[in-house]
CSV table of C-alpha atoms in Angstrom, one decimal:
chain,number,residue,atom,x,y,z
G,1,MET,CA,4.8,18.0,23.0
G,2,ALA,CA,1.7,16.1,22.1
G,3,SER,CA,-0.2,18.6,23.3
G,4,ALA,CA,1.5,21.5,21.2
G,5,ALA,CA,1.4,19.6,18.2
G,6,GLU,CA,-2.4,19.2,19.0
G,7,GLN,CA,-2.3,22.4,19.8
G,8,LEU,CA,-0.8,23.7,16.1
G,9,ALA,CA,-3.1,21.0,14.4
G,10,SER,CA,-6.3,22.5,15.1
G,11,ASN,CA,-4.7,25.9,14.0
G,12,LEU,CA,-4.1,24.5,11.0
G,13,ASN,CA,-6.6,26.6,8.5
G,14,PHE,CA,-6.2,27.9,5.0
G,15,SER,CA,-4.1,31.0,5.7
G,16,THR,CA,-1.8,28.6,7.0
G,17,PHE,CA,-1.7,26.3,3.2
G,18,ALA,CA,-1.2,29.6,1.5
G,19,LYS,CA,1.9,30.9,3.1
G,20,ALA,CA,3.8,27.0,3.0
G,21,GLU,CA,5.3,27.8,0.3
G,22,ASP,CA,7.4,24.6,0.7
G,23,LEU,CA,4.7,22.6,0.0
G,24,LYS,CA,2.7,23.7,-2.6
G,25,LYS,CA,6.1,23.1,-4.3
G,26,ARG,CA,5.6,19.3,-3.7
G,27,LEU,CA,2.2,19.3,-4.1
G,28,TRP,CA,2.7,21.2,-7.4
G,29,PHE,CA,5.5,18.6,-7.9
G,30,THR,CA,3.3,15.1,-6.6
G,31,LEU,CA,1.3,16.7,-9.3
G,32,ALA,CA,3.5,17.3,-12.1
G,33,ALA,CA,4.6,13.5,-11.2
G,34,LEU,CA,1.9,11.6,-11.6
G,35,LEU,CA,0.9,13.5,-14.6
G,36,VAL,CA,4.3,12.0,-15.8
G,37,TYR,CA,2.8,8.6,-14.7
G,38,ARG,CA,-0.7,9.0,-16.4
G,39,LEU,CA,1.4,9.7,-19.8
G,40,GLY,CA,2.8,6.6,-19.4
G,41,THR,CA,0.5,4.4,-18.9
G,42,HIS,CA,-0.6,5.4,-22.3
G,43,ILE,CA,2.5,4.9,-24.7
G,44,PRO,CA,1.3,1.3,-26.5
G,45,LEU,CA,3.6,-1.7,-26.0
G,46,PRO,CA,5.7,-2.0,-29.5
G,47,GLY,CA,5.2,-4.8,-33.0
G,48,LEU,CA,1.5,-5.0,-30.4
G,49,ASN,CA,-1.9,-5.7,-33.1
G,50,PRO,CA,-4.0,-3.7,-30.6
G,51,GLU,CA,-6.9,-4.8,-32.3
G,52,ALA,CA,-6.4,-8.4,-31.9
G,53,TYR,CA,-4.9,-8.1,-28.4
G,54,ALA,CA,-8.0,-6.4,-27.2
G,55,ALA,CA,-10.3,-9.1,-28.1
G,56,ALA,CA,-7.9,-12.0,-26.1
G,57,PHE,CA,-7.6,-9.4,-23.3
G,58,GLN,CA,-11.8,-8.9,-22.8
G,59,GLY,CA,-11.8,-12.9,-22.3
G,60,GLN,CA,-8.7,-12.6,-19.5
G,61,SER,CA,-10.4,-8.9,-17.9
G,62,GLY,CA,-12.1,-11.7,-15.0
G,63,GLY,CA,-8.6,-12.9,-14.5
G,64,ILE,CA,-5.7,-11.7,-12.4
G,65,LEU,CA,-5.2,-9.5,-15.4
G,66,GLY,CA,-8.2,-7.2,-14.9
G,67,LEU,CA,-6.4,-6.8,-10.6
G,68,PHE,CA,-3.2,-6.3,-12.7
G,69,ASN,CA,-5.3,-3.5,-14.7
G,70,MET,CA,-6.7,-1.6,-11.8
G,71,PHE,CA,-3.9,-1.2,-10.4
G,72,ALA,CA,-1.8,-0.1,-13.1
G,73,GLY,CA,-3.7,2.1,-14.2
G,74,GLY,CA,-5.3,0.1,-17.6
G,75,ALA,CA,-2.0,-0.5,-18.3
G,76,VAL,CA,-2.3,-3.6,-19.1
G,77,GLU,CA,-5.9,-3.1,-21.0
G,78,ARG,CA,-3.9,-1.4,-23.2
G,79,MET,CA,-0.5,-3.2,-22.7
G,80,ALA,CA,1.5,0.4,-22.6
G,81,ILE,CA,5.2,0.4,-21.5
G,82,PHE,CA,4.0,1.2,-17.5
G,83,ALA,CA,1.5,-2.3,-18.1
G,84,LEU,CA,4.3,-3.8,-14.8
G,85,GLY,CA,3.4,-1.3,-13.1
G,86,ILE,CA,5.0,-1.1,-10.0
G,87,MET,CA,4.4,-3.9,-8.3
G,88,PRO,CA,7.6,-6.3,-9.3
G,89,TYR,CA,8.6,-3.3,-5.9
G,90,ILE,CA,5.8,-3.8,-3.6
G,91,SER,CA,7.2,-8.7,-4.7
G,92,ALA,CA,9.9,-7.5,-3.9
G,93,SER,CA,9.7,-5.0,-1.1
G,94,ILE,CA,7.6,-8.0,0.7
G,95,ILE,CA,9.8,-10.8,0.1
G,96,VAL,CA,12.8,-8.4,1.6
G,97,GLN,CA,10.8,-7.3,4.6
G,98,LEU,CA,10.6,-11.4,5.0
G,99,MET,CA,13.7,-12.3,4.9
G,100,THR,CA,14.4,-9.5,7.1
G,101,SER,CA,13.2,-11.7,9.8
G,102,VAL,CA,14.8,-15.7,8.6
G,103,VAL,CA,18.1,-14.0,7.3
G,104,PRO,CA,20.3,-13.2,10.5
G,105,ALA,CA,22.6,-11.2,8.1
G,106,LEU,CA,19.6,-8.9,6.7
G,107,GLU,CA,17.7,-8.9,10.2
G,108,GLN,CA,21.5,-7.5,11.3
G,109,LEU,CA,21.5,-4.7,8.7
G,110,LYS,CA,18.0,-3.9,9.8
G,111,LYS,CA,19.1,-2.5,13.6
G,112,GLU,CA,21.7,-0.6,11.7
G,113,GLY,CA,20.2,2.4,11.1
G,114,GLU,CA,20.0,3.6,8.4
G,115,GLN,CA,23.2,2.3,6.7
G,116,GLY,CA,21.4,-0.7,6.9
G,117,ARG,CA,17.7,0.4,5.3
G,118,LYS,CA,19.8,2.1,2.8
G,119,ILE,CA,21.5,-1.7,1.9
G,120,ILE,CA,18.2,-3.5,2.6
G,121,ASN,CA,16.8,-1.2,-0.7
G,122,GLN,CA,19.6,-1.8,-2.4
G,123,TYR,CA,18.6,-5.7,-2.3
G,124,THR,CA,15.1,-4.6,-2.9
G,125,ARG,CA,15.9,-3.0,-6.7
G,126,TYR,CA,17.5,-5.8,-7.0
G,127,GLY,CA,14.7,-8.0,-6.2
G,128,THR,CA,12.7,-5.3,-8.2
G,129,VAL,CA,14.8,-6.0,-10.9
G,130,LEU,CA,14.6,-9.9,-11.3
G,131,LEU,CA,10.7,-10.0,-10.4
G,132,GLY,CA,10.2,-7.6,-13.1
G,133,THR,CA,12.9,-9.2,-15.4
G,134,LEU,CA,11.0,-12.3,-15.3
G,135,GLN,CA,7.3,-11.2,-15.8
G,136,ALA,CA,7.9,-9.0,-18.7
G,137,TYR,CA,9.8,-12.0,-20.0
G,138,GLY,CA,5.8,-14.4,-19.5
G,139,ILE,CA,4.1,-11.7,-20.9
G,140,ALA,CA,6.1,-10.7,-23.5
G,141,VAL,CA,6.0,-15.4,-24.2
G,142,GLY,CA,2.1,-15.0,-23.2
G,143,LEU,CA,1.9,-12.2,-25.9
G,144,GLU,CA,3.5,-14.6,-28.7
G,145,GLY,CA,0.7,-17.4,-28.1
G,146,GLY,CA,-2.4,-14.7,-28.4
G,147,GLN,CA,-3.7,-15.5,-32.7
G,148,GLY,CA,-2.0,-12.6,-34.1
G,149,ILE,CA,-1.3,-10.6,-31.0
G,150,VAL,CA,2.7,-10.2,-32.4
G,151,ALA,CA,3.0,-9.0,-35.8
G,152,ASP,CA,7.1,-10.5,-35.4
G,153,PRO,CA,7.2,-13.2,-32.6
G,154,GLY,CA,11.0,-14.0,-32.3
G,155,TRP,CA,14.1,-13.1,-29.3
G,156,PHE,CA,13.9,-9.7,-30.7
G,157,PHE,CA,10.1,-8.7,-29.3
G,158,ARG,CA,11.0,-11.3,-26.9
G,159,ILE,CA,14.0,-8.8,-25.1
G,160,SER,CA,12.3,-5.5,-27.1
G,161,THR,CA,9.2,-6.8,-24.8
G,162,VAL,CA,11.6,-7.1,-21.5
G,163,LEU,CA,13.6,-4.2,-21.2
G,164,THR,CA,10.5,-2.0,-22.1
G,165,LEU,CA,8.6,-3.4,-19.2
G,166,LEU,CA,11.2,-3.7,-17.2
G,167,GLY,CA,12.1,0.3,-17.3
G,168,GLY,CA,8.2,0.9,-17.3
G,169,THR,CA,8.3,-0.5,-13.6
G,170,MET,CA,12.6,1.5,-12.7
G,171,PHE,CA,10.9,4.1,-13.9
G,172,LEU,CA,8.3,4.0,-11.2
G,173,MET,CA,10.5,3.0,-8.7
G,174,TRP,CA,12.6,5.8,-9.0
G,175,LEU,CA,9.4,7.9,-9.7
G,176,GLY,CA,8.1,7.0,-6.7
G,177,GLU,CA,11.1,7.3,-4.4
G,178,GLN,CA,11.2,10.6,-6.3
G,179,ILE,CA,7.6,11.8,-4.7
G,180,THR,CA,8.4,10.3,-1.7
G,181,SER,CA,11.5,12.4,-0.9
G,182,ARG,CA,10.6,15.9,-3.1
G,183,GLY,CA,7.3,15.2,-3.4
G,184,ILE,CA,4.4,15.6,0.9
G,185,GLY,CA,5.4,11.5,0.6
G,186,ASN,CA,4.0,7.4,0.4
G,187,GLY,CA,5.5,8.0,-3.8
G,188,ILE,CA,4.3,4.3,-4.1
G,189,SER,CA,1.0,4.4,-2.3
G,190,LEU,CA,-0.1,7.3,-4.7
G,191,ILE,CA,1.0,5.5,-7.7
G,192,ILE,CA,-1.2,3.0,-7.1
G,193,PHE,CA,-4.1,4.8,-5.5
G,194,ALA,CA,-3.3,7.4,-9.2
G,195,GLY,CA,-4.2,4.1,-11.3
G,196,ILE,CA,-6.8,3.1,-9.7
G,197,ALA,CA,-8.9,6.6,-9.4
G,198,ALA,CA,-8.1,7.3,-12.6
G,199,GLY,CA,-9.9,3.8,-13.5
G,200,LEU,CA,-13.2,4.7,-11.2
G,201,PRO,CA,-15.0,7.0,-12.6
G,202,THR,CA,-15.0,4.6,-15.7
G,203,ALA,CA,-16.9,2.1,-13.5
G,204,VAL,CA,-19.2,4.6,-12.2
G,205,ALA,CA,-20.6,5.2,-16.3
G,206,GLN,CA,-20.0,1.9,-16.5
G,207,THR,CA,-22.4,1.3,-13.1
G,208,LEU,CA,-24.9,4.0,-14.9
G,209,ASP,CA,-25.1,2.5,-18.3
G,210,LEU,CA,-26.2,-0.8,-16.5
G,211,GLY,CA,-28.8,0.6,-14.7
G,212,ARG,CA,-29.9,2.4,-17.9
G,213,ASN,CA,-29.5,-0.8,-20.2
G,214,GLN,CA,-31.7,-2.7,-17.5
G,215,ALA,CA,-29.2,-4.5,-16.8
G,216,VAL,CA,-29.2,-4.1,-13.5
G,217,SER,CA,-32.3,-2.5,-11.9
G,218,THR,CA,-32.1,1.5,-10.0
G,219,ALA,CA,-32.9,-0.1,-6.6
G,220,LEU,CA,-29.9,-2.5,-6.7
G,221,ILE,CA,-27.5,0.7,-7.8
G,222,LEU,CA,-29.0,2.4,-5.0
G,223,THR,CA,-27.7,-1.0,-2.6
G,224,VAL,CA,-25.2,-0.7,-4.3
G,225,ILE,CA,-23.7,3.5,-3.5
G,226,VAL,CA,-25.4,2.9,0.1
G,227,VAL,CA,-23.4,-0.1,1.0
G,228,ALA,CA,-19.8,1.7,-0.9
G,229,ILE,CA,-20.3,5.1,1.6
G,230,GLY,CA,-20.7,2.6,4.1
G,231,VAL,CA,-17.1,0.3,3.6
G,232,ILE,CA,-15.9,3.2,2.8
G,233,ALA,CA,-16.7,5.2,6.6
G,234,LEU,CA,-15.9,2.2,8.2
G,235,ILE,CA,-12.7,2.0,6.3
G,236,VAL,CA,-12.3,5.6,7.9
G,237,PHE,CA,-12.4,5.2,11.4
G,238,VAL,CA,-10.6,1.1,11.6
G,239,GLU,CA,-7.1,2.6,9.7
G,240,ARG,CA,-7.5,6.6,11.9
G,241,ALA,CA,-8.1,4.0,15.4
G,242,GLN,CA,-5.1,2.4,17.5
G,243,ARG,CA,-4.7,0.6,21.0
G,244,ARG,CA,-2.2,2.5,22.5
G,245,LEU,CA,0.0,1.6,26.0
G,246,LEU,CA,0.7,3.6,28.4
G,247,ILE,CA,4.6,4.1,28.5
G,248,GLN,CA,6.2,5.2,32.0
G,249,TYR,CA,9.8,6.2,32.0
G,250,PRO,CA,10.9,6.5,36.1
G,251,LYS,CA,13.0,9.7,36.7
G,252,ARG,CA,16.2,10.3,35.8
G,253,GLN,CA,18.6,12.6,37.5
G,254,VAL,CA,21.1,14.5,35.3
G,255,GLY,CA,24.7,16.5,37.7
G,256,ASN,CA,21.7,17.8,40.7
G,257,ARG,CA,19.4,18.1,39.0
G,258,MET,CA,16.1,15.6,38.9
G,259,PHE,CA,14.1,15.4,36.3
G,260,GLN,CA,10.1,13.5,36.5
G,261,GLY,CA,9.3,10.8,35.1
G,262,ASP,CA,7.0,11.2,31.6
G,263,THR,CA,4.4,9.1,30.6
G,264,SER,CA,4.3,8.5,26.1
G,265,HIS,CA,2.0,5.9,24.5
G,266,LEU,CA,3.1,3.0,22.4
G,267,PRO,CA,0.5,3.3,19.6
G,268,LEU,CA,-0.9,-0.4,17.5
G,269,LYS,CA,-2.8,0.1,14.4
G,270,LEU,CA,-5.6,-2.1,14.6
G,271,ASN,CA,-4.7,-2.9,10.8
G,272,THR,CA,-0.9,-3.3,10.7
G,273,ALA,CA,-0.7,-5.0,7.5
G,274,GLY,CA,-2.8,-3.0,5.0
G,275,VAL,CA,-4.5,-3.8,2.5
G,276,ILE,CA,-1.4,-6.1,1.2
G,277,PRO,CA,-3.9,-9.5,2.2
G,278,ALA,CA,-6.2,-8.2,-0.4
G,279,ILE,CA,-3.6,-7.9,-3.0
G,280,PHE,CA,-1.9,-11.1,-1.7
G,281,ALA,CA,-4.8,-13.1,-1.8
G,282,SER,CA,-6.7,-11.6,-4.7
G,283,SER,CA,-4.2,-12.8,-6.9
G,284,LEU,CA,-3.3,-16.0,-5.5
G,285,LEU,CA,-7.0,-16.9,-6.4
G,286,LEU,CA,-6.6,-15.6,-9.9
G,287,LEU,CA,-3.3,-17.2,-11.1
G,288,PRO,CA,-4.8,-20.6,-11.5
G,289,ALA,CA,-7.6,-19.7,-14.6
G,290,THR,CA,-5.6,-17.1,-15.8
G,291,ALA,CA,-3.0,-19.1,-16.4
G,292,ALA,CA,-5.3,-21.2,-17.6
G,293,GLY,CA,-7.4,-18.7,-19.9
G,294,PHE,CA,-3.6,-18.8,-22.1
G,295,ALA,CA,-2.7,-22.3,-22.0
G,296,GLY,CA,-6.5,-23.6,-23.6
G,297,THR,CA,-8.9,-25.3,-21.3
G,298,ALA,CA,-9.6,-28.0,-24.2
G,299,ASP,CA,-6.4,-30.6,-22.7
G,300,LEU,CA,-6.7,-29.6,-19.4
G,301,PRO,CA,-8.5,-32.8,-17.1
G,302,PRO,CA,-12.4,-32.5,-15.7
G,303,TRP,CA,-10.1,-32.3,-12.2
G,304,ALA,CA,-8.5,-28.7,-13.4
G,305,THR,CA,-11.1,-27.6,-15.1
G,306,THR,CA,-13.6,-28.8,-12.1
G,307,ILE,CA,-10.9,-26.6,-9.6
G,308,ILE,CA,-10.5,-23.4,-12.2
G,309,ALA,CA,-14.4,-23.6,-12.2
G,310,ALA,CA,-13.7,-23.0,-8.5
G,311,LEU,CA,-11.6,-21.0,-8.1
G,312,SER,CA,-13.2,-18.5,-10.5
G,313,HIS,CA,-15.0,-14.7,-9.4
G,314,GLY,CA,-17.6,-15.5,-7.7
G,315,HIS,CA,-17.5,-19.2,-6.8
G,316,PRO,CA,-18.6,-19.6,-3.4
G,317,VAL,CA,-15.6,-21.2,-3.4
G,318,TYR,CA,-13.3,-18.6,-4.2
G,319,MET,CA,-15.3,-16.0,-1.4
G,320,LEU,CA,-14.6,-19.0,0.8
G,321,MET,CA,-11.2,-19.7,-0.1
G,322,TYR,CA,-10.7,-15.6,-0.8
G,323,GLY,CA,-11.3,-14.7,2.8
G,324,LEU,CA,-8.9,-16.9,4.5
G,325,LEU,CA,-6.0,-15.9,2.6
G,326,ILE,CA,-6.9,-12.2,3.8
G,327,ALA,CA,-6.4,-14.1,7.2
G,328,PHE,CA,-4.2,-15.3,7.1
G,329,PHE,CA,-1.7,-12.8,5.1
G,330,ALA,CA,-3.1,-10.1,8.1
G,331,PHE,CA,-1.6,-12.0,10.5
G,332,PHE,CA,1.9,-13.6,8.5
G,333,TYR,CA,2.2,-9.3,7.6
G,334,THR,CA,2.1,-8.2,10.9
G,335,ALA,CA,4.2,-10.6,11.8
G,336,ILE,CA,6.9,-9.2,9.7
G,337,VAL,CA,6.3,-6.0,9.8
G,338,PHE,CA,6.3,-5.7,13.5
G,339,ASN,CA,8.3,-7.7,16.5
G,340,PRO,CA,7.0,-7.6,19.7
G,341,LYS,CA,10.2,-8.6,20.9
G,342,ASP,CA,12.4,-5.6,19.4
G,343,THR,CA,9.7,-3.0,20.8
G,344,ALA,CA,10.7,-4.7,24.2
G,345,ASP,CA,14.2,-4.9,24.3
G,346,ASN,CA,13.8,-0.8,22.6
G,347,LEU,CA,11.7,0.4,25.7
G,348,LYS,CA,13.7,-1.4,27.9
G,349,LYS,CA,16.8,-0.2,26.5
G,350,HIS,CA,15.7,3.2,27.4
G,351,GLY,CA,14.4,2.5,30.9
G,352,GLY,CA,10.6,2.8,29.6
G,353,PHE,CA,8.0,-0.5,30.7
G,354,ILE,CA,4.5,-1.0,30.3
G,355,PRO,CA,2.9,-0.7,34.0
G,356,GLY,CA,2.1,-4.1,35.9
G,357,ILE,CA,4.0,-5.5,33.4
G,358,ARG,CA,8.0,-6.8,33.8
G,359,PRO,CA,10.1,-5.7,31.1
G,360,GLY,CA,12.4,-7.1,28.9
G,361,GLU,CA,9.6,-10.5,28.0
G,362,ARG,CA,7.2,-10.7,30.0
G,363,THR,CA,7.0,-7.6,27.5
G,364,ALA,CA,7.1,-8.4,24.7
G,365,GLU,CA,4.1,-11.6,25.1
G,366,TYR,CA,2.3,-8.8,26.7
G,367,ILE,CA,2.7,-6.0,23.6
G,368,ASP,CA,2.1,-9.8,20.9
G,369,TYR,CA,-0.9,-10.6,23.0
G,370,VAL,CA,-2.4,-7.4,22.3
G,371,LEU,CA,-0.9,-7.4,18.9
G,372,THR,CA,-2.7,-11.1,18.7
G,373,ARG,CA,-6.6,-9.6,19.5
G,374,ILE,CA,-6.1,-6.2,18.1
G,375,THR,CA,-4.9,-8.4,14.7
G,376,THR,CA,-8.2,-10.5,14.7
G,377,ILE,CA,-10.0,-7.2,14.7
G,378,GLY,CA,-8.4,-6.0,11.8
G,379,ALA,CA,-8.5,-9.5,9.6
G,380,ILE,CA,-12.4,-10.2,10.2
G,381,TYR,CA,-12.8,-6.3,9.0
G,382,LEU,CA,-10.3,-6.5,6.4
G,383,VAL,CA,-12.7,-10.1,4.9
G,384,PHE,CA,-15.8,-8.0,5.4
G,385,VAL,CA,-14.7,-4.8,4.2
G,386,CYS,CA,-14.0,-7.1,0.8
G,387,ILE,CA,-16.0,-9.5,0.7
G,388,LEU,CA,-19.3,-7.6,1.1
G,389,PRO,CA,-18.3,-5.2,-2.5
G,390,GLU,CA,-17.1,-8.8,-4.0
G,391,THR,CA,-20.1,-10.8,-3.3
G,392,LEU,CA,-21.8,-7.5,-5.1
G,393,ILE,CA,-19.5,-7.3,-8.0
G,394,ALA,CA,-20.5,-10.8,-8.8
G,395,ARG,CA,-24.2,-10.7,-8.2
G,396,THR,CA,-24.4,-7.5,-10.5
G,397,GLY,CA,-21.1,-8.3,-12.6
G,398,ILE,CA,-20.5,-4.2,-11.7
G,399,PRO,CA,-16.6,-2.9,-12.8
G,400,LEU,CA,-13.5,-3.6,-10.2
G,401,ALA,CA,-13.0,-0.8,-9.8
G,402,LEU,CA,-15.5,-0.1,-7.1
G,403,GLY,CA,-14.1,-3.6,-5.0
G,404,GLY,CA,-13.4,-3.8,-1.5
G,405,THR,CA,-9.8,-3.8,-2.6
G,406,SER,CA,-9.8,-1.1,-4.8
G,407,LEU,CA,-12.3,1.5,-1.9
G,408,LEU,CA,-9.5,0.1,0.6
G,409,ILE,CA,-6.5,1.3,-1.3
G,410,VAL,CA,-8.3,4.5,-2.4
G,411,VAL,CA,-9.5,5.4,0.9
G,412,SER,CA,-6.1,4.2,3.2
G,413,VAL,CA,-3.6,6.3,0.5
G,414,THR,CA,-6.1,9.5,0.9
G,415,LEU,CA,-6.1,9.6,5.2
G,416,ASP,CA,-2.5,8.9,4.5
G,417,THR,CA,-2.3,12.0,2.2
G,418,VAL,CA,-3.8,14.2,4.4
G,419,ALA,CA,-1.5,13.4,7.2
G,420,GLN,CA,1.9,14.2,4.9
G,421,ILE,CA,-0.1,17.3,4.1
G,422,GLN,CA,-0.9,18.5,8.2
G,423,GLY,CA,2.4,17.4,9.1
G,424,HIS,CA,4.5,19.8,7.0
G,425,LEU,CA,1.8,22.6,8.0
G,426,ILE,CA,3.0,21.7,11.3
G,427,ALA,CA,6.2,21.5,10.9
G,428,GLN,CA,6.4,25.0,8.6
G,429,GLN,CA,4.5,26.6,11.9
G,430,TYR,CA,7.3,24.9,14.6
G,431,GLU,CA,10.0,26.6,12.0
G,432,GLY,CA,7.7,30.3,12.2
G,433,LEU,CA,6.9,29.8,16.2
G,434,ILE,CA,11.9,29.1,16.4
G,435,LYS,CA,12.0,32.1,14.4
G,436,LYS,CA,9.4,34.6,15.9
G,437,SER,CA,11.4,33.7,19.1
G,438,LYS,CA,14.2,34.3,17.9
G,439,LEU,CA,14.1,37.5,17.2
G,440,ARG,CA,12.3,38.6,20.2
G,441,GLY,CA,15.4,37.2,22.1
G,442,GLY,CA,17.8,39.3,19.1
G,443,LYS,CA,16.0,42.0,20.2
G,444,ARG,CA,15.9,41.8,24.0
G,445,GLY,CA,19.5,41.2,24.0
G,446,ARG,CA,19.9,44.4,22.1
């Protein structure tokens, strides 16, 4: 079966794509949905003074607002209706995934198949509403605290802001689900990808302006370009890398027929956690500096000022903590999304086993051992990919959109999207082969 799929994948060409009418419809739907998202990032929140807000954002662009602005495709910089972006949904998803490994009732739902996943998805939506409401209210209060940003502060502004920003997040969540079901898949990831990709041309232009104004040397810009190309190549290599465990199935007898034992592979990705560790580490580290920026540093004690300065973007302490948090979240999130015991139980249930390893608990221990080793490599890779560009950004003032986190997201989503398109093409070729075989069978019957 695997060899047939590989053969079909090797036969894919432009003519195959031209005949894939369903895939073209899915691509057009995806592009239209992303266009709607980009239009929404330019619709401003009502009741704000644009000049005062732009001045306030400029002072906070190096904190968590700058990071969220990158993920939201510039919506935070313009304080648009999509300023919250899809981040509340991602946070709620991670929290629910964590709770499924802690709460027995949720863990049972996870094992109930499609019906259980629907209920868990509903809980995720409820969590998105709760987190989105809290974050939107915090934004409304923060905007009111700014000098001259809000034209008419009060509860009417707060309620309207919460409803507008929360509605924008829920719409993006729905839009992502539509892209997943009616488009080419990976709807939430594609929305984040579109936001970051939209800022890349501006970031490249700003970098070239730094060189033209002699703020950064030409040699340094070339170094950044070479490093970016090298990081992209490394991301492509690692994100496609797998550790494949050989799985064997014994011979089985059905009636009077004996079927030969089959073999397959259990693929373990080198980077199981994806981009989540980098996003969470950046958010946690930039949160104190952003909160202090809103509150003002004049009334803070000296020790708090020292800590905030040490955790500012580009500081050595920030870089050290950033790397440690990325490594921690790489192991933490991998432990949430992949359970070696459940995998071993499923293999045992279907009669599969790893050669030389006893089924059951010993198989779970072996999978956990292999997963820990490859996660260590994946964590080192994530730290390197994120820290190296961050170091160049801190030393040169190059825009955040050219950082390691953004490159990691853009390249990873691109690889996943290409895989989805290839999957649709392979499915179309399978359908074509089935139709041809049915036609031949009908002619022979006549």
